[in-house]
């Protein structure tokens, strides 16, 4: 208020007038938010200064200007300043003798101001000027903020009441209207009664001292009671809506808290999923590295197969060379057989030796077969060990899958995409590897088939040679006689042929060694091919195991996705059920609160009854104790009296006995 005082003094000096001391004293003593200048005669300059200050004043809520002897000009200046004010809620202009200019200024104020809720205009002359009062009533109809209006003792006639009735028909905010001690009369009362049917907000209308008949007053009271009931129900509904809004806000806060908790749990699950996805990605990377290692092993095997194919080509070349040599040898043998018909015995011996050599070769081959069987057994043991290792790896895979099941709760779509890509790449690599392996196997089978056909051809040649030897033996038996005759002649030639035979035997020995070497090379090639096939089968088994593991992992991930979706739906259903339960619990709690309140009231009533009964019982107990005490005292007194009487009787009896003549005759005690 000190700043208000300084501003007031400054404006008065600017207008060339001195500020009123009484007003300054009142401004110094006033509380904050209330400007009370009642019974202060305000000049026009003061009203002008106050009007300028009230245009932008934001601290004054109540303005009391009752009995200030305001002139028309001063009231107009004050009310003009209040037209733009948005803070003042209460305005009191009681006893200022406002007239036409004041009524017009008040109408302008009600039309422009949107903050004044209570207006007191008691003891003025607004109704004496009908036109000005009509403008006031028109502004009142357009106003939407005023709730209380006091128009007592304003000389309002029945025409002014009719104007007020028209204003009340259009007004939707006025709740209390005081028209006591005016000149409304019967016509004005009827006009007001007719307007109350369309006005639903006015719940208090005072018409005492207006010469209004009783039936009109009763109609007004009925309408006011009806509006008041409506107003009370509206307030109750507002209170209920406020309480319900608070409860709804509380429920929303609880739901928001639950939602935040749920989001935190979902974030935690997402973090766990991210961790599990990273772990699974690392595991997939390890598996990819293992597959790369397997691919490198397959490439090495391919290189070995190429080397074996080259060795097979070389062996085939050697076999061809040996075939040519055999052909030349056969030609030479045919020529020698013609020349050496006489020396079949020696050839028979050589054949026997050859048979023995073949038997030795067969025995060596059988030994080699035994060695190969031993090697096959060793390979089977290796296969068993590898199967055990595969079983251990499967156990490890089951353990790791269990760990993944424990860790991998949910999977992300990105991981699924990466896994599908890796699956596609693995399938492409496996298809390529299967194609290469099939090509290699077909090539090996063809080479093996070619080698078997060549071996069969060699065996057929050996059989043909043996048949030829048998035929030669038969011819030798027939020609033996002739040979014996020609033996002497052939001895000279035999010596020469012996040298040739030695030479030929050396060639045959070399050919046999070459053939044995070719057979050994073929066996080695077969062994390497078998080993390569065994490794390829092992690798295919490992790849199939890895593929099954990937399929299991993908199945587990799909199951986890389904579990995640089911979990989310279950959580949603649980939240909905929980909301339903919470609402049911709220209703139950409200019912329980009502029951508790009723029980508390009953308990209070019962406690008060118990207190009264206890007080009555205590008073009865006290009275009974007093009676018992009195009875006990009386009983003690009676006992004392009886004892005294008994003692008296005993003494009397003793005295009587002692004084009687029978005492002398009685024996002494």
XYZ file of C-alpha atoms in Angstrom:
669
model
C 0.000 0.000 0.000
C 2.950 2.345 0.427
C 3.555 2.325 -3.290
C -0.159 2.969 -3.812
C 0.083 6.000 -1.517
C 3.085 7.372 -3.402
C 1.379 6.871 -6.753
C -1.761 8.595 -5.457
C 0.243 11.584 -4.197
C 2.147 11.826 -7.489
C -1.008 11.789 -9.610
C -2.685 14.403 -7.440
C 0.315 16.706 -7.762
C 0.472 16.136 -11.516
C -3.165 17.234 -11.808
C -2.418 20.383 -9.765
C -4.234 19.343 -6.589
C -3.084 18.388 -3.140
C -3.745 14.847 -1.915
C -6.287 14.543 0.863
C -4.713 13.847 4.243
C -7.611 11.681 5.383
C -7.226 9.512 2.301
C -3.472 9.208 2.890
C -4.055 8.194 6.502
C -6.581 5.569 5.429
C -4.189 4.249 2.777
C -1.447 3.968 5.387
C -3.674 1.968 7.767
C -5.360 -0.330 5.249
C -4.558 -4.083 5.087
C -3.166 -5.662 1.971
C -5.718 -6.489 -0.752
C -8.490 -4.223 0.617
C -9.037 -0.532 -0.109
C -11.529 0.907 2.421
C -12.334 4.611 2.022
C -15.757 4.533 3.638
C -17.150 7.799 5.090
C -14.377 9.763 3.374
C -15.596 12.678 1.280
C -13.659 12.215 -1.943
C -13.070 15.159 -4.269
C -13.096 15.002 -8.045
C -9.276 15.132 -8.220
C -9.015 12.260 -5.762
C -11.521 10.272 -7.812
C -9.550 10.981 -10.983
C -6.290 9.848 -9.369
C -7.926 6.726 -7.916
C -9.497 5.913 -11.295
C -6.099 6.103 -13.019
C -4.517 3.958 -10.307
C -7.271 1.347 -10.408
C -6.804 0.835 -14.144
C -3.599 -1.145 -13.561
C -3.717 -1.926 -9.841
C -3.248 -5.662 -9.225
C -3.238 -5.783 -5.401
C -6.670 -4.464 -4.506
C -9.411 -7.124 -4.423
C -12.063 -5.298 -2.359
C -12.973 -1.622 -2.895
C -15.159 0.009 -0.202
C -16.463 3.478 -1.148
C -19.638 3.654 0.949
C -20.899 7.107 2.164
C -18.164 8.989 0.290
C -20.476 11.723 -1.052
C -19.357 11.095 -4.613
C -20.435 13.540 -7.260
C -21.553 12.454 -10.718
C -18.207 13.420 -12.235
C -16.191 11.723 -9.491
C -18.253 8.519 -9.725
C -17.873 8.511 -13.510
C -14.080 8.899 -13.244
C -13.814 6.113 -10.661
C -16.040 3.731 -12.585
C -14.205 4.482 -15.838
C -10.951 3.421 -14.217
C -12.575 0.221 -12.955
C -13.739 -0.728 -16.479
C -10.295 -2.152 -17.380
C -9.500 -3.569 -13.945
C -9.293 -7.382 -13.728
C -8.574 -7.860 -10.031
C -11.384 -6.184 -8.024
C -14.013 -8.698 -6.887
C -16.129 -6.570 -4.504
C -17.332 -2.984 -5.037
C -19.351 -1.095 -2.356
C -20.957 2.214 -3.419
C -23.492 2.474 -0.628
C -24.993 5.878 0.194
C -23.408 7.990 -2.573
C -26.625 9.374 -4.054
C -25.813 8.140 -7.555
C -28.123 9.444 -10.246
C -28.460 9.227 -14.038
C -24.770 9.748 -14.845
C -23.821 7.224 -12.157
C -26.323 4.709 -13.521
C -24.913 5.065 -17.055
C -21.347 4.748 -15.714
C -22.387 1.622 -13.776
C -23.937 0.191 -16.964
C -20.697 0.774 -18.840
C -18.778 -0.820 -15.959
C -21.008 -3.940 -15.994
C -20.669 -4.218 -19.766
C -16.850 -3.998 -19.839
C -15.662 -5.376 -16.490
C -15.415 -9.207 -16.156
C -14.082 -9.544 -12.594
C -16.545 -7.837 -10.191
C -18.669 -10.469 -8.466
C -20.365 -8.420 -5.720
C -21.839 -4.921 -6.206
C -23.519 -2.942 -3.393
C -25.630 0.072 -4.487
C -27.753 0.622 -1.368
C -29.143 4.087 -0.617
C -28.787 5.592 -4.089
C -31.298 7.056 -6.525
C -30.778 4.851 -9.565
C -34.456 4.063 -10.096
C -35.547 7.684 -10.231
C -34.209 8.025 -13.817
C -35.887 5.355 -15.885
C -33.757 5.686 -19.039
C -30.468 5.527 -17.154
C -31.762 2.585 -15.083
C -32.826 0.840 -18.334
C -29.277 1.120 -19.670
C -28.029 -0.225 -16.329
C -30.414 -3.192 -16.617
C -29.331 -3.859 -20.225
C -25.701 -3.979 -19.130
C -26.701 -6.283 -16.280
C -28.268 -8.676 -18.794
C -25.019 -8.778 -20.793
C -22.782 -9.235 -17.733
C -21.517 -12.757 -17.013
C -19.479 -12.308 -13.817
C -21.676 -10.529 -11.251
C -23.136 -12.855 -8.634
C -24.492 -10.517 -5.907
C -26.312 -7.197 -6.424
C -27.716 -4.960 -3.659
C -30.290 -2.365 -4.845
C -32.004 -1.486 -1.584
C -33.545 1.965 -1.221
C -33.006 3.044 -4.835
C -36.552 4.290 -5.613
C -37.159 1.552 -8.197
C -40.695 1.649 -9.583
C -42.702 -1.061 -11.354
C -41.161 0.036 -14.692
C -37.681 -0.379 -13.244
C -38.761 -3.819 -11.973
C -39.918 -4.706 -15.495
C -36.497 -3.649 -16.843
C -34.863 -5.765 -14.133
C -37.092 -8.695 -15.126
C -35.932 -8.386 -18.734
C -32.331 -8.242 -17.540
C -32.803 -11.330 -15.344
C -34.138 -13.274 -18.314
C -30.857 -12.761 -20.171
C -28.493 -12.940 -17.171
C -26.866 -16.301 -16.349
C -24.569 -15.470 -13.437
C -26.500 -13.423 -10.835
C -27.342 -15.477 -7.748
C -28.462 -12.937 -5.101
C -30.565 -9.805 -5.684
C -31.733 -7.518 -2.874
C -34.641 -5.150 -3.829
C -35.970 -4.293 -0.397
C -37.483 -0.920 0.386
C -38.318 0.182 -3.162
C -41.598 0.985 -4.968
C -42.006 -2.151 -7.082
C -45.673 -2.844 -6.311
C -47.953 -5.477 -7.791
C -47.010 -4.984 -11.449
C -43.281 -5.097 -10.747
C -43.697 -8.212 -8.579
C -45.644 -10.002 -11.323
C -42.993 -9.027 -13.884
C -40.288 -10.452 -11.629
C -42.309 -13.632 -11.058
C -42.751 -14.090 -14.817
C -38.998 -13.772 -15.423
C -38.051 -16.304 -12.741
C -39.347 -19.196 -14.848
C -36.531 -18.635 -17.376
C -33.807 -17.744 -14.860
C -32.115 -20.763 -13.283
C -29.213 -19.154 -11.432
C -30.932 -16.654 -9.097
C -31.639 -18.363 -5.789
C -32.196 -15.363 -3.483
C -34.556 -12.425 -4.174
C -35.617 -10.115 -1.342
C -38.764 -8.013 -1.995
C -39.670 -6.854 1.487
C -41.011 -3.298 1.822
C -42.213 -3.018 -1.809
C -46.009 -3.302 -1.393
C -45.963 -6.678 -3.148
C -48.941 -8.995 -2.413
C -48.440 -12.183 -0.442
C -49.230 -14.538 -3.303
C -46.555 -12.901 -5.428
C -44.085 -13.178 -2.552
C -44.977 -16.840 -2.109
C -44.465 -17.461 -5.834
C -41.113 -15.711 -5.606
C -40.200 -17.789 -2.555
C -41.199 -21.003 -4.363
C -39.128 -20.064 -7.394
C -36.196 -19.150 -5.138
C -36.521 -22.401 -3.225
C -36.548 -24.295 -6.498
C -33.455 -22.429 -7.742
C -31.778 -22.824 -4.363
C -32.372 -26.567 -4.441
C -30.974 -26.622 -7.946
C -27.990 -24.540 -6.769
C -27.346 -26.855 -3.813
C -27.587 -29.903 -6.042
C -25.256 -28.196 -8.483
C -22.774 -27.495 -5.669
C -23.089 -31.049 -4.418
C -22.495 -32.307 -7.936
C -19.508 -29.992 -8.231
C -18.169 -31.287 -4.916
C -18.761 -34.868 -6.015
C -17.158 -34.229 -9.373
C -14.228 -32.603 -7.580
C -13.886 -35.628 -5.289
C -14.274 -37.991 -8.225
C -11.745 -35.997 -10.234
C -9.330 -36.277 -7.320
C -9.937 -40.013 -7.108
C -9.568 -40.340 -10.877
C -6.358 -38.316 -10.720
C -5.141 -40.531 -7.900
C -6.009 -43.623 -9.937
C -4.276 -42.121 -12.948
C -1.181 -41.450 -10.863
C -1.270 -45.014 -9.577
C -1.762 -46.297 -13.120
C 1.056 -44.081 -14.330
C 3.254 -45.454 -11.558
C 2.276 -48.988 -12.501
C 2.904 -48.164 -16.146
C 6.321 -46.721 -15.266
C 7.117 -49.837 -13.224
C 5.991 -51.964 -16.150
C 8.124 -49.913 -18.532
C 11.095 -50.323 -16.177
C 10.554 -54.078 -16.142
C 10.201 -54.063 -19.937
C 13.423 -52.021 -20.218
C 15.168 -54.494 -17.941
C 13.857 -57.364 -20.053
C 15.027 -55.567 -23.170
C 18.470 -55.109 -21.635
C 18.530 -58.804 -20.743
C 17.404 -59.601 -24.292
C 20.142 -57.391 -25.690
C 22.688 -59.170 -23.485
C 21.371 -62.567 -24.546
C 21.345 -61.468 -28.185
C 24.947 -60.309 -27.883
C 25.879 -63.628 -26.276
C 24.021 -65.546 -28.987
C 25.696 -63.386 -31.643
C 29.065 -64.219 -30.113
C 28.083 -67.891 -30.083
C 26.969 -67.648 -33.715
C 30.307 -66.010 -34.523
C 32.111 -68.900 -32.853
C 30.001 -71.363 -34.818
C 30.774 -69.413 -37.988
C 34.485 -69.629 -37.171
C 34.106 -73.382 -36.623
C 32.348 -73.673 -39.968
C 35.125 -71.676 -41.594
C 37.646 -74.070 -40.070
C 35.618 -76.981 -41.423
C 35.566 -75.342 -44.826
C 39.343 -74.953 -44.681
C 39.641 -78.650 -43.755
C 37.379 -79.518 -46.696
C 39.543 -77.400 -48.986
C 42.628 -79.228 -47.714
C 40.892 -82.525 -48.396
C 40.059 -81.284 -51.863
C 43.714 -80.507 -52.406
C 44.613 -83.983 -51.173
C 42.029 -85.465 -53.517
C 43.538 -83.544 -56.395
C 46.940 -84.852 -55.431
C 45.548 -88.389 -55.286
C 43.937 -87.886 -58.672
C 47.312 -86.792 -60.042
C 48.910 -89.854 -58.438
C 46.160 -92.000 -59.946
C 46.847 -90.447 -63.329
C 50.514 -91.272 -62.906
C 49.662 -94.818 -61.819
C 47.378 -95.151 -64.837
C 50.234 -93.984 -67.018
C 52.486 -96.552 -65.417
C 49.821 -99.225 -65.884
C 49.579 -98.310 -69.545
C 53.355 -98.523 -69.852
C 53.280 -101.847 -68.064
C 50.522 -103.011 -70.398
C 52.645 -102.118 -73.365
C 55.584 -103.906 -71.809
C 53.350 -106.894 -71.143
C 52.220 -106.847 -74.745
C 55.799 -106.814 -75.945
C 56.606 -109.525 -73.441
C 53.718 -111.635 -74.705
C 54.947 -111.258 -78.247
C 58.420 -112.251 -77.135
C 56.947 -115.160 -75.177
C 55.053 -116.309 -78.237
C 58.238 -116.176 -80.269
C 60.143 -117.910 -77.491
C 57.411 -120.542 -77.066
C 57.867 -121.442 -80.693
C 61.607 -121.578 -80.221
C 61.611 -123.166 -76.761
C 59.239 -126.006 -77.277
C 61.906 -128.412 -76.128
C 62.582 -126.743 -72.799
C 59.082 -126.865 -71.263
C 60.298 -128.632 -68.235
C 62.354 -125.696 -67.306
C 59.399 -123.495 -67.990
C 57.228 -125.767 -65.843
C 59.717 -125.315 -63.051
C 59.645 -121.618 -63.668
C 55.856 -121.778 -63.685
C 55.968 -123.620 -60.388
C 58.266 -120.965 -59.063
C 55.912 -118.356 -60.389
C 53.020 -120.110 -58.683
C 55.015 -120.126 -55.496
C 55.714 -116.444 -56.022
C 52.023 -115.842 -56.628
C 51.227 -117.755 -53.495
C 53.741 -115.639 -51.653
C 52.138 -112.602 -53.230
C 48.747 -113.841 -52.111
C 50.068 -114.392 -48.633
C 51.561 -110.894 -48.712
C 48.228 -109.566 -49.987
C 46.436 -111.399 -47.185
C 48.883 -109.885 -44.719
C 48.204 -106.535 -46.283
C 44.489 -107.220 -45.957
C 45.022 -108.018 -42.286
C 46.946 -104.786 -41.906
C 44.149 -102.983 -43.695
C 41.624 -104.652 -41.398
C 43.687 -103.540 -38.438
C 43.732 -100.063 -39.864
C 39.973 -100.266 -40.403
C 39.604 -101.333 -36.755
C 41.755 -98.415 -35.710
C 39.627 -96.146 -37.887
C 36.494 -97.613 -36.281
C 37.981 -96.943 -32.867
C 38.752 -93.415 -34.008
C 35.191 -93.121 -35.290
C 33.927 -94.334 -31.916
C 36.153 -91.815 -30.138
C 34.910 -89.143 -32.484
C 31.342 -90.272 -31.817
C 32.063 -89.983 -28.113
C 33.480 -86.541 -28.756
C 30.331 -85.763 -30.743
C 28.251 -87.018 -27.828
C 30.261 -84.804 -25.473
C 29.848 -81.893 -27.855
C 26.110 -82.667 -28.017
C 26.022 -82.616 -24.232
C 27.895 -79.319 -24.332
C 25.403 -78.133 -26.925
C 22.516 -79.180 -24.665
C 24.185 -77.384 -21.740
C 24.789 -74.306 -23.847
C 21.224 -74.494 -25.182
C 19.978 -74.694 -21.575
C 22.117 -71.699 -20.709
C 20.767 -69.932 -23.758
C 17.235 -70.865 -22.666
C 17.967 -69.418 -19.252
C 19.531 -66.282 -20.652
C 17.644 -65.691 -23.900
C 14.214 -64.501 -22.724
C 13.311 -62.521 -25.788
C 14.945 -61.894 -29.127
C 14.979 -58.859 -31.331
C 13.953 -58.685 -34.961
C 17.393 -57.616 -35.972
C 18.853 -60.798 -34.540
C 16.250 -62.766 -36.443
C 17.233 -61.031 -39.678
C 20.915 -61.698 -39.046
C 20.167 -65.304 -38.232
C 18.100 -65.719 -41.375
C 20.933 -64.223 -43.394
C 23.471 -66.481 -41.691
C 21.120 -69.410 -42.243
C 20.829 -68.546 -45.927
C 24.605 -68.196 -46.248
C 25.113 -71.480 -44.377
C 22.596 -73.220 -46.577
C 24.296 -71.855 -49.681
C 27.715 -72.946 -48.360
C 26.346 -76.349 -47.417
C 24.750 -76.748 -50.837
C 28.054 -75.832 -52.487
C 29.920 -78.200 -50.176
C 27.416 -80.990 -50.832
C 27.757 -80.431 -54.561
C 31.567 -80.515 -54.321
C 31.493 -83.622 -52.134
C 29.088 -85.348 -54.528
C 31.280 -84.372 -57.438
C 34.351 -85.687 -55.613
C 32.583 -88.889 -54.637
C 31.354 -89.438 -58.202
C 34.861 -88.772 -59.507
C 36.383 -91.154 -56.945
C 33.776 -93.804 -57.723
C 34.483 -93.464 -61.429
C 38.255 -93.685 -60.863
C 37.752 -96.650 -58.542
C 35.495 -98.307 -61.089
C 38.116 -97.705 -63.823
C 40.824 -99.162 -61.577
C 38.661 -102.166 -60.786
C 38.006 -102.699 -64.492
C 41.754 -102.519 -65.165
C 42.495 -104.939 -62.366
C 39.809 -107.234 -63.758
C 41.376 -106.989 -67.187
C 44.786 -107.830 -65.661
C 43.232 -110.772 -63.836
C 41.637 -111.913 -67.113
C 45.029 -111.634 -68.792
C 46.567 -113.646 -65.953
C 43.884 -116.304 -66.365
C 44.422 -116.351 -70.115
C 48.141 -116.776 -69.510
C 47.473 -119.640 -67.106
C 45.184 -121.283 -69.680
C 47.868 -120.847 -72.262
C 50.330 -122.422 -69.824
C 48.019 -125.368 -69.340
C 47.660 -125.758 -73.088
C 51.406 -125.447 -73.372
C 51.771 -128.189 -70.745
C 49.497 -130.428 -72.734
C 51.426 -129.724 -75.920
C 54.641 -130.294 -73.982
C 53.452 -133.734 -72.891
C 52.687 -134.595 -76.493
C 55.898 -133.229 -77.747
C 57.942 -134.645 -74.927
C 58.983 -137.520 -76.986
C 59.959 -135.293 -79.795
C 61.722 -133.036 -77.327
C 63.773 -135.902 -75.971
C 64.827 -136.668 -79.486
C 65.645 -133.124 -80.165
C 67.128 -132.628 -76.687
C 70.595 -133.426 -77.802
C 70.244 -131.045 -80.676
C 68.796 -128.370 -78.468
C 71.463 -128.583 -75.808
C 73.757 -126.606 -77.939
C 71.038 -124.101 -78.528
C 69.936 -124.214 -74.860
C 73.059 -122.699 -73.682
C 72.461 -119.793 -75.946
C 68.815 -119.644 -74.976
C 69.667 -119.824 -71.284
C 71.286 -116.473 -71.567
C 68.190 -115.169 -73.343
C 65.963 -116.781 -70.727
C 67.966 -115.209 -67.936
C 67.507 -111.920 -69.645
C 63.786 -112.549 -70.132
C 63.390 -113.723 -66.537
C 64.983 -110.525 -65.386
C 62.505 -108.595 -67.532
C 59.610 -110.663 -66.159
C 60.827 -110.064 -62.603
C 60.983 -106.350 -63.255
C 57.518 -106.495 -64.800
C 56.203 -108.410 -61.764
C 57.770 -105.844 -59.418
C 56.222 -103.028 -61.455
C 52.863 -104.794 -61.325
C 53.202 -105.267 -57.548
C 54.120 -101.625 -57.166
C 51.093 -100.598 -59.281
C 48.823 -102.799 -57.152
C 50.332 -101.321 -53.986
C 49.816 -97.820 -55.352
C 46.227 -98.704 -56.220
C 45.656 -100.042 -52.718
C 47.182 -96.909 -51.214
C 44.957 -94.786 -53.466
C 41.946 -96.815 -52.387
C 42.956 -96.383 -48.763
C 43.374 -92.612 -49.175
C 40.023 -92.479 -50.998
C 38.400 -94.432 -48.147
C 39.987 -92.123 -45.592
C 38.818 -89.100 -47.585
C 35.298 -90.565 -47.759
C 35.374 -91.267 -44.021
C 36.499 -87.694 -43.314
C 33.877 -86.337 -45.691
C 31.203 -88.429 -43.912
C 32.474 -87.176 -40.540
C 32.380 -83.596 -41.791
C 28.887 -84.125 -43.197
C 27.817 -85.533 -39.830
C 29.357 -82.561 -38.050
C 27.683 -80.162 -40.473
C 24.366 -81.951 -39.983
C 24.851 -81.678 -36.215
C 25.596 -77.970 -36.569
C 22.574 -77.564 -38.815
C 20.379 -79.369 -36.293
C 21.795 -77.174 -33.571
C 21.029 -74.058 -35.607
C 17.505 -75.335 -36.236
C 17.098 -76.025 -32.503
C 18.383 -72.533 -31.702
C 15.998 -71.025 -34.243
C 13.142 -73.089 -32.828
C 14.073 -71.959 -29.326
C 14.221 -68.349 -30.479
C 10.798 -68.662 -32.123
C 9.473 -70.270 -28.935
C 10.993 -67.409 -26.941
C 9.331 -64.917 -29.273
C 6.006 -66.667 -28.796
C 6.597 -66.752 -25.041
C 7.442 -63.041 -25.132
C 4.214 -62.236 -27.017
C 2.244 -64.471 -24.646
C 3.960 -62.823 -21.663
C 3.135 -59.325 -22.962
C -0.510 -60.307 -23.565
C -0.638 -61.960 -20.157
C 0.824 -58.815 -18.540
C -1.758 -56.699 -20.362
C -4.570 -58.996 -19.258
C -3.177 -58.953 -15.718
C -3.031 -55.162 -15.800
C -6.629 -54.997 -16.995
C -7.660 -57.501 -14.342
C -5.655 -55.564 -11.780
C -7.380 -52.337 -12.840
C -10.736 -54.097 -12.511
C -9.714 -55.459 -9.136
C -8.501 -52.023 -8.069
C -11.801 -50.466 -9.102
C -13.700 -53.233 -7.294
C -11.421 -52.734 -4.293
C -12.081 -48.991 -4.422
C -15.818 -49.572 -4.418
C -15.392 -52.175 -1.684
C -13.189 -49.761 0.278
C -15.804 -47.056 -0.060
C -18.458 -49.478 1.165
C -16.119 -50.569 3.966
C -15.465 -46.949 4.872
C -19.182 -46.340 5.087
C -19.588 -49.511 7.151
C -16.643 -48.482 9.346
C -18.173 -45.056 9.858
C -21.520 -46.639 10.750
C -19.772 -49.097 13.064
C -17.804 -46.262 14.658
C -21.018 -44.372 15.200
C -22.607 -47.491 16.678
C -19.500 -48.046 18.755
C -19.646 -44.502 20.039
C -23.337 -44.952 20.920
C -22.626 -48.309 22.563
C -19.589 -46.845 24.372
C -21.694 -43.965 25.691
C -24.386 -46.449 26.766
C -21.710 -48.617 28.378
C -20.262 -45.618 30.163
C -23.683 -44.701 31.492
C -24.355 -48.305 32.489
C -20.939 -48.549 34.162
C -21.578 -45.329 36.063
C -24.957 -46.705 37.174
C -23.334 -49.995 38.143
C -20.575 -48.213 40.049
C -23.136 -46.109 41.904
C -25.138 -49.276 42.679
C -21.965 -51.046 43.798
C -21.088 -48.112 46.041
C -24.559 -48.121 47.559
C -24.394 -51.915 48.032
C -20.950 -51.618 49.645
C -22.347 -48.991 51.989
C -25.266 -51.247 52.829
C -22.900 -54.193 53.417
C -20.769 -52.062 55.665
C -23.820 -51.015 57.630
C -25.066 -54.612 57.840
C -21.626 -55.812 58.985
C -21.531 -53.096 61.637
C -25.036 -54.040 62.760
C -24.095 -57.745 62.819
C -20.985 -56.939 64.894
C -23.098 -54.845 67.260
C -25.648 -57.684 67.589
C -22.837 -60.160 68.222
C -21.432 -57.938 70.947
C -24.862 -57.601 72.489
C -25.416 -61.369 72.345
C -21.989 -61.977 73.875
C -22.775 -59.518 76.660
C -26.144 -61.205 77.197
C -24.501 -64.648 77.260
C -21.898 -63.424 79.755
C -24.626 -61.883 81.839
C -26.632 -65.150 81.778
C -23.537 -67.185 82.590
C -22.711 -64.963 85.527
C -26.297 -65.126 86.679
C -26.386 -68.878 86.359
C -23.049 -69.200 88.186
C -24.268 -66.872 90.925
C -27.484 -68.787 91.152
C -25.699 -72.089 91.307
C -23.238 -70.837 93.899
C -26.013 -69.508 96.110
C -28.300 -72.540 95.834
C -28.450 -75.391 98.655
C -27.707 -78.067 96.088
C -24.119 -76.877 95.860
C -23.356 -78.415 99.293
C -24.645 -81.796 98.249
C -22.858 -81.844 94.977
C -19.409 -83.492 94.950
C -16.449 -81.190 94.484
C -15.001 -80.917 91.102
